[in-house]
mmCIF file of C-alpha atoms and ligand atoms in Angstrom:
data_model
loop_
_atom_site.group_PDB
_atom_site.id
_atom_site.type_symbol
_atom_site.label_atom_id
_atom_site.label_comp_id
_atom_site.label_asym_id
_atom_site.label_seq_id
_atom_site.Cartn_x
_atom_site.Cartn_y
_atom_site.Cartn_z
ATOM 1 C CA UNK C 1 -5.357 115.569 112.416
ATOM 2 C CA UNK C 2 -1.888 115.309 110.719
ATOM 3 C CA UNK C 3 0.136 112.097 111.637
ATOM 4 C CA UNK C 4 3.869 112.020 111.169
ATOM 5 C CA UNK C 5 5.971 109.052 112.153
ATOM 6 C CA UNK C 6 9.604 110.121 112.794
ATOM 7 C CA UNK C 7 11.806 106.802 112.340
ATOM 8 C CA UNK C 8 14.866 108.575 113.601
ATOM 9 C CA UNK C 9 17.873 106.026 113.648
ATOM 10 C CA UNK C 10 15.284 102.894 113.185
ATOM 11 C CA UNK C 11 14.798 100.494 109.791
ATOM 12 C CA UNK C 12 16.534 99.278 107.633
ATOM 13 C CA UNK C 13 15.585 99.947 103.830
ATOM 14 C CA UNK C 14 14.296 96.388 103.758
ATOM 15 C CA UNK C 15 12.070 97.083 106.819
ATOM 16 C CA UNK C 16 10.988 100.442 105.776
ATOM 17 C CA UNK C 17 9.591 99.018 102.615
ATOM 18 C CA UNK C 18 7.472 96.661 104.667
ATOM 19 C CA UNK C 19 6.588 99.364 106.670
ATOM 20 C CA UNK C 20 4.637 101.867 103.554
ATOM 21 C CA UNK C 21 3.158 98.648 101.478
ATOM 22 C CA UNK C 22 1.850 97.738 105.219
ATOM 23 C CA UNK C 23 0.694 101.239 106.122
ATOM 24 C CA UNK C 24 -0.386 102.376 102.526
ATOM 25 C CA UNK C 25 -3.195 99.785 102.594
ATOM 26 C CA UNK C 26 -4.105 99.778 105.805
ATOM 27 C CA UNK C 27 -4.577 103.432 105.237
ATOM 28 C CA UNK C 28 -6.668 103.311 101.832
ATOM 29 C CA UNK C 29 -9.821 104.911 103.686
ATOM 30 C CA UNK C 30 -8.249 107.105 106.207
ATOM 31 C CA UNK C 31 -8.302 111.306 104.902
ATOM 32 C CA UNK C 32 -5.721 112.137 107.659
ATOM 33 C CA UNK C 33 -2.486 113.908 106.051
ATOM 34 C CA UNK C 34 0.096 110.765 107.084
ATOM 35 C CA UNK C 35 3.609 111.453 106.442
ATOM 36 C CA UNK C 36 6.540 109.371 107.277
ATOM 37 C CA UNK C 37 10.551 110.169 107.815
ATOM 38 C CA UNK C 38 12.514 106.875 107.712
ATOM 39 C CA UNK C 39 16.416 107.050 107.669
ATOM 40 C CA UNK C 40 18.454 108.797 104.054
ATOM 41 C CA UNK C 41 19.885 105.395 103.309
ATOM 42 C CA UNK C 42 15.770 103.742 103.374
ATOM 43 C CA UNK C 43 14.951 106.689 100.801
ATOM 44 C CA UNK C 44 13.161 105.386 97.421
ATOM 45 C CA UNK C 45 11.043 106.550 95.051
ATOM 46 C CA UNK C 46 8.265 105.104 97.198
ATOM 47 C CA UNK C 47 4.644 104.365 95.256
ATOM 48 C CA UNK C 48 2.326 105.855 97.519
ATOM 49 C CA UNK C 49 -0.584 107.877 97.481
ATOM 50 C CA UNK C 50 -1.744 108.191 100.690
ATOM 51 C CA UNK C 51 1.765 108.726 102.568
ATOM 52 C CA UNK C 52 3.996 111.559 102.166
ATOM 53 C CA UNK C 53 7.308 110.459 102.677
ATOM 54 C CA UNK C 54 9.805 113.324 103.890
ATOM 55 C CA UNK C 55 13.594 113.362 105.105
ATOM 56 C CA UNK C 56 15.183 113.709 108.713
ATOM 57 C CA UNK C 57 17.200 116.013 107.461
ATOM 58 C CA UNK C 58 19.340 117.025 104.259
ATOM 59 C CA UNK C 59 21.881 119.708 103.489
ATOM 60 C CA UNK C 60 20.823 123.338 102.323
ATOM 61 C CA UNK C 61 22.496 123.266 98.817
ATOM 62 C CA UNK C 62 21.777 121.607 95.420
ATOM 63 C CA UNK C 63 24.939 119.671 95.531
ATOM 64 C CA UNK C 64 28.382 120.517 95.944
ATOM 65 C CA UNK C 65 31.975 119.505 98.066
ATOM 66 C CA UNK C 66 29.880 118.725 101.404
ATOM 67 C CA UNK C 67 31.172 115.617 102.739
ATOM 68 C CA UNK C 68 28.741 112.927 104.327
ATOM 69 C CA UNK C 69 25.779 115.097 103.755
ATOM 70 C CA UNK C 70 22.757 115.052 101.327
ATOM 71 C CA UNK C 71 21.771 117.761 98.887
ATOM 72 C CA UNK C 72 18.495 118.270 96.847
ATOM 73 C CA UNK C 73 19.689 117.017 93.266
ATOM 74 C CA UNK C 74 20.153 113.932 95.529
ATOM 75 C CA UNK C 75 16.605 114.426 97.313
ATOM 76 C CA UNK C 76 14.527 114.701 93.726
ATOM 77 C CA UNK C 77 15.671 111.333 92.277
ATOM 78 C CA UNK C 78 13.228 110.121 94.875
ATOM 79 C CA UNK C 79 10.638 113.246 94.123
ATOM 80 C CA UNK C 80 11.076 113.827 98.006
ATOM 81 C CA UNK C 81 9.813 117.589 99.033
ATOM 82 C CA UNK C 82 9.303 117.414 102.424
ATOM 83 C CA UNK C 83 11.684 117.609 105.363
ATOM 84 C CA UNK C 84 11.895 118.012 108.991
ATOM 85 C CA UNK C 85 13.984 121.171 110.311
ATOM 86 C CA UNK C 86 15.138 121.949 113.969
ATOM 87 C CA UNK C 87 13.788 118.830 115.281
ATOM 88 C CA UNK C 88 15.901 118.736 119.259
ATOM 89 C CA UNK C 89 17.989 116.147 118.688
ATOM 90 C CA UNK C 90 19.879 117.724 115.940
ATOM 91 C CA UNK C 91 19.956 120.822 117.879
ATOM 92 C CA UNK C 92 21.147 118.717 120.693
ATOM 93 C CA UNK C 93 23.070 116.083 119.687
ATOM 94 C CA UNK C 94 24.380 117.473 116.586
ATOM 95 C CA UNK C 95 25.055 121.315 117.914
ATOM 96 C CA UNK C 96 22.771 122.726 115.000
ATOM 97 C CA UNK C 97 22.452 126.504 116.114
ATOM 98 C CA UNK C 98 19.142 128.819 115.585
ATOM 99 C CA UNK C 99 21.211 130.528 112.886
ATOM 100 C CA UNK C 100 21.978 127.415 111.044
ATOM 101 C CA UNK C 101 18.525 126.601 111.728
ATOM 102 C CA UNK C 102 16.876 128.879 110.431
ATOM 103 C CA UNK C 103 19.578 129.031 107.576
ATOM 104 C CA UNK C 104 18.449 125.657 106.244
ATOM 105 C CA UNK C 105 14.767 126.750 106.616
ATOM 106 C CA UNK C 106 15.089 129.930 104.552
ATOM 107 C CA UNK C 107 16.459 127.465 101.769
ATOM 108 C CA UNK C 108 14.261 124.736 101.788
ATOM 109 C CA UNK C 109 11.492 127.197 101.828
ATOM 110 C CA UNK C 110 13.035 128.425 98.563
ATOM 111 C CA UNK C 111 13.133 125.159 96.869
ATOM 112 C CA UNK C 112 9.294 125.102 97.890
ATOM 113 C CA UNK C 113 9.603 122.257 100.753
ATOM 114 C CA UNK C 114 6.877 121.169 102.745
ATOM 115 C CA UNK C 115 9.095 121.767 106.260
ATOM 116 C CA UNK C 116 8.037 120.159 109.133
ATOM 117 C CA UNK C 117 9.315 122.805 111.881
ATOM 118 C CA UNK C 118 10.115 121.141 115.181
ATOM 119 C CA UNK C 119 10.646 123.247 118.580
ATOM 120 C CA UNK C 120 10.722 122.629 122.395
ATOM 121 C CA UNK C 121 11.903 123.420 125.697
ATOM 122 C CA UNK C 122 13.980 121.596 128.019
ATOM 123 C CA UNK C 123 12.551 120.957 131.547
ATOM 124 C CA UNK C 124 14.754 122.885 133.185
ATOM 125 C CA UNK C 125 12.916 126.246 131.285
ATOM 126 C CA UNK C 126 9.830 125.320 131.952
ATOM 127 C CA UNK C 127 10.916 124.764 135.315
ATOM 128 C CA UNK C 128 12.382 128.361 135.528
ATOM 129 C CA UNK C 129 8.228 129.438 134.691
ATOM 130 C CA UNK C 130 6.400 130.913 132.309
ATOM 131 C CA UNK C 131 7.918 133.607 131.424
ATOM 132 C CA UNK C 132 11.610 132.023 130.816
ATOM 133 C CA UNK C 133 9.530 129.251 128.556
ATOM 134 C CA UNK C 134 8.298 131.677 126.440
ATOM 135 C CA UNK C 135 11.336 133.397 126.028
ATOM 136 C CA UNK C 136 13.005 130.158 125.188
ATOM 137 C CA UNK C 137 10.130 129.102 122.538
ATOM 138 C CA UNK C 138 9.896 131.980 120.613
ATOM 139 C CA UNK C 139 13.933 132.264 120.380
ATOM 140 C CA UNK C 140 13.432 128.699 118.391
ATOM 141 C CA UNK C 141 11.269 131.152 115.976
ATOM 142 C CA UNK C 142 13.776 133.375 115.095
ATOM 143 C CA UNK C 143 14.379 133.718 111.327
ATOM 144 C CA UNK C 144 11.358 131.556 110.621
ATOM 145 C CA UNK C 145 8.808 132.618 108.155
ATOM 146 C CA UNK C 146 5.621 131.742 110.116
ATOM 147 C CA UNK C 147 3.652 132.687 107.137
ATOM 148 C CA UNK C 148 5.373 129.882 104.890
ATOM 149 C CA UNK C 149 2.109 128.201 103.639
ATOM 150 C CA UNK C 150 3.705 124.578 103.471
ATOM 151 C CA UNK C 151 4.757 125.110 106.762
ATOM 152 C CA UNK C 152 3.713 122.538 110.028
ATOM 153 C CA UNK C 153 5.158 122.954 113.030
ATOM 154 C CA UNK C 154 5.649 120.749 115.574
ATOM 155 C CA UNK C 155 5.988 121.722 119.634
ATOM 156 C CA UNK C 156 8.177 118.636 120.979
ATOM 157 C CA UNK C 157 8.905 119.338 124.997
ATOM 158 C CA UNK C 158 12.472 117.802 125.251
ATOM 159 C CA UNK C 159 11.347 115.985 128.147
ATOM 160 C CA UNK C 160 8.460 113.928 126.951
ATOM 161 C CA UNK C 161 10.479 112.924 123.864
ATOM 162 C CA UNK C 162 11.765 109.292 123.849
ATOM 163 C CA UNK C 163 10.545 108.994 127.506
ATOM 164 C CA UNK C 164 7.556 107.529 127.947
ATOM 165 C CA UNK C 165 5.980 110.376 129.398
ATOM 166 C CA UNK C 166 4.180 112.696 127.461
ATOM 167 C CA UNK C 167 3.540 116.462 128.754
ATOM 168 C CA UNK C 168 -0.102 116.168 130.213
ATOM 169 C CA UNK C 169 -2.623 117.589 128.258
ATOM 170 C CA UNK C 170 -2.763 121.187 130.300
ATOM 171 C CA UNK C 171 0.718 121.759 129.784
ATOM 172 C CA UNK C 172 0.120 120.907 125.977
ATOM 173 C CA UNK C 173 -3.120 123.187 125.631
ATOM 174 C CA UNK C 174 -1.042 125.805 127.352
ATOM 175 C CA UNK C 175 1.550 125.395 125.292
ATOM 176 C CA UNK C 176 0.007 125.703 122.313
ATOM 177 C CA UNK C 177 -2.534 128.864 122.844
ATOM 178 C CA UNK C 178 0.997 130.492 123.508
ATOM 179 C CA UNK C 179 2.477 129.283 120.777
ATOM 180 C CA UNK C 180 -0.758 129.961 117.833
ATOM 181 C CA UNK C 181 -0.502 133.577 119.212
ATOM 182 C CA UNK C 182 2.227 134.305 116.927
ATOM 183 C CA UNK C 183 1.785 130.572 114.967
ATOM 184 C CA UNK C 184 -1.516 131.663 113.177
ATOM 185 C CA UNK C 185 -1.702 129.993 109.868
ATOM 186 C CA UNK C 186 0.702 126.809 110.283
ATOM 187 C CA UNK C 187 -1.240 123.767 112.041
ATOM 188 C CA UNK C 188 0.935 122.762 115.275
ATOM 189 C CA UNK C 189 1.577 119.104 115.621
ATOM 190 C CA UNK C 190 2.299 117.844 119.833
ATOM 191 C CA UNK C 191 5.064 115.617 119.582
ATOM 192 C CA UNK C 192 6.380 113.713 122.804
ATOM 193 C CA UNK C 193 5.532 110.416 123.769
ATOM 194 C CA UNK C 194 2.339 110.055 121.861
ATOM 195 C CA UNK C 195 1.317 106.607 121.658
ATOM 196 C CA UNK C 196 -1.998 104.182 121.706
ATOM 197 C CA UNK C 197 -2.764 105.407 125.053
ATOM 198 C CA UNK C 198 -2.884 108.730 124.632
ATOM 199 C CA UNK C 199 -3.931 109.217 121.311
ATOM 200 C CA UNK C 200 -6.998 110.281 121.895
ATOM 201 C CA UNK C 201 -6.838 112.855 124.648
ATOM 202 C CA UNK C 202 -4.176 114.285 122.764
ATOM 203 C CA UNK C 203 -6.428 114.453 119.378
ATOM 204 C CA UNK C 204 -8.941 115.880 121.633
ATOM 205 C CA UNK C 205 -7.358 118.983 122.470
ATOM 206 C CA UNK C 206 -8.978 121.595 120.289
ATOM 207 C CA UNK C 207 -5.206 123.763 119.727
ATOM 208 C CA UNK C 208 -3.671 120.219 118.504
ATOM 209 C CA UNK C 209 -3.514 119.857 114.674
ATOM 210 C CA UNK C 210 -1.473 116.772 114.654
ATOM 211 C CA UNK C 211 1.209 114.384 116.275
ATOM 212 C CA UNK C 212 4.540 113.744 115.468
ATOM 213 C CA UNK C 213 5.498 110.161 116.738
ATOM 214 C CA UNK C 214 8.897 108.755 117.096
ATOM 215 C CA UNK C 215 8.938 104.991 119.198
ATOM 216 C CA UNK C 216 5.043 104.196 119.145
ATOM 217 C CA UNK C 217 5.574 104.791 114.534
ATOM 218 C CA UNK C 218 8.051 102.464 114.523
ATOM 219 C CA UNK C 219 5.389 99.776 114.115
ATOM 220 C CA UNK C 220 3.201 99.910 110.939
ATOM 221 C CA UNK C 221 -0.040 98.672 112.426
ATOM 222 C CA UNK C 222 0.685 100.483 115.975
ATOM 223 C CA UNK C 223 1.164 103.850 113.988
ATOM 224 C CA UNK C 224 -2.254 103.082 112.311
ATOM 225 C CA UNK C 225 -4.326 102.122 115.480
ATOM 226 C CA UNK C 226 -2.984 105.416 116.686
ATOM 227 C CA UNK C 227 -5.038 107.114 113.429
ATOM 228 C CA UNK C 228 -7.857 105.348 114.206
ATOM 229 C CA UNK C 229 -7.935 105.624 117.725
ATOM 230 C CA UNK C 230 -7.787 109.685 117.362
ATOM 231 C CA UNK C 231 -10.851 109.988 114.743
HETATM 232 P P1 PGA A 301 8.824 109.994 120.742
HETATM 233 O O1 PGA A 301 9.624 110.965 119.726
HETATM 234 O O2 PGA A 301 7.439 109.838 120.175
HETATM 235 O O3 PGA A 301 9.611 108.714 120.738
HETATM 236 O O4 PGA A 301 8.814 110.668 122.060
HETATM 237 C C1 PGA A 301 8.995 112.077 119.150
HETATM 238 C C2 PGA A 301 9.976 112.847 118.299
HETATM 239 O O5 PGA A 301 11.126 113.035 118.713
HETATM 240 O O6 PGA A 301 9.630 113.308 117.196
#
């Protein structure tokens, strides 16, 4: 099982510092791949060697006149090489389209990235049936490279995310046969509401290769009861 722990808009540098010294030994015996996304401005050239630490998001150029964003001369100061891509809320919130997307995957992929590759539906399409959510899923695959191999992706339905509620674990084994019929080689993380409680019937399900956790990471020790709890 892969465990990422999305910070989002959460910590401060101070407190994200806390957070990998905390996690980093508590996690000295554990062989799970752990990575961890805390905000640009908490970036550092972090001393770990059990946690991969990756960025929310960055800009698709080396450097150049972009205002406000974040390019990769500025990423390898801090020797980061991972990042997240298509993750909903930027698609949401921050009107990134499929083409940009997939745009900012092509390039990462070119700088040799581990991408984290984050899809989902609203509930309204899965409402509409089956048919409409597969349509809608495999639009979010458009211009990916599924055979990328330091790709992960990660199925996030837009409705268990932040909520409380994940998807129940039927709708996620669904939901992920569908999606390893064209997703053969890249494991496929459940994100959504995964937390202590769940942990382990989501570990469970043979088609889930990981979690990606927003609220129940923000908490050092939380985020590594989760670990445990799944093995
Ligand atoms: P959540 O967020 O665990 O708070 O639902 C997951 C995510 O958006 O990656």
């Amino acid at each position: 099982m892969i465990f990422a722990a999305n910070f989002k808009t959460n910590h401060t540098r101070a407190s994200t510092k806390a957070y990998i010294q905390t996690l980093e030994s508590l996690a000295q015996k554990v062989e799970n791949p752990i990575y961890v996304f805390p905000p640009l401005s908490a970036i550092d050239d972090f001393a770990t060697s059990k946690l991969v630490v990756g960025v929310q998001n960055a800009y698709p150029a080396r450097n150049g006149a972009f205002t406000g964003e974040v390019g990769v001369e500025q990423l390898e100061e801090f020797a980061i090489k991972t990042i997240l891509i298509g993750h909903s809320e930027r698609r949401e919130i921050l009107g990134e389209s499929q083409e940009s997307v997939a745009k900012k995957f092509a390039f990462f992929k070119e700088q040799g990235f581990t991408i984290i590759y984050c899809l989902g539906e609203p509930l309204e399409v899965r409402q509409e049936g089956q048919e409409a959510l597969q349509e809608y899923l495999f639009a979010q695959l458009e211009g990916i490279d599924l055979s990328y191999e330091k790709l992960i992706v990660a199925y996030e339905p837009i409705w268990a995310i932040g909520t409380g509620v994940s998807a129940t674990t039927a709708d996620i084994r669904a939901t992920h046969q569908l999606l390893k019929k064209v997703i053969t080689q890249a494991p496929l993380l459940y994100g959504g509401s995964a937390k202590l409680d769940n942990i382990k019937e989501i570990a469970d399900i043979s088609e889930v290769d990981g979690v990606l956790v927003g609220s129940a990471s923000l908490d050092a020790h939380n985020f590594f009861a989760m670990i445990e709890a799944s093995r």
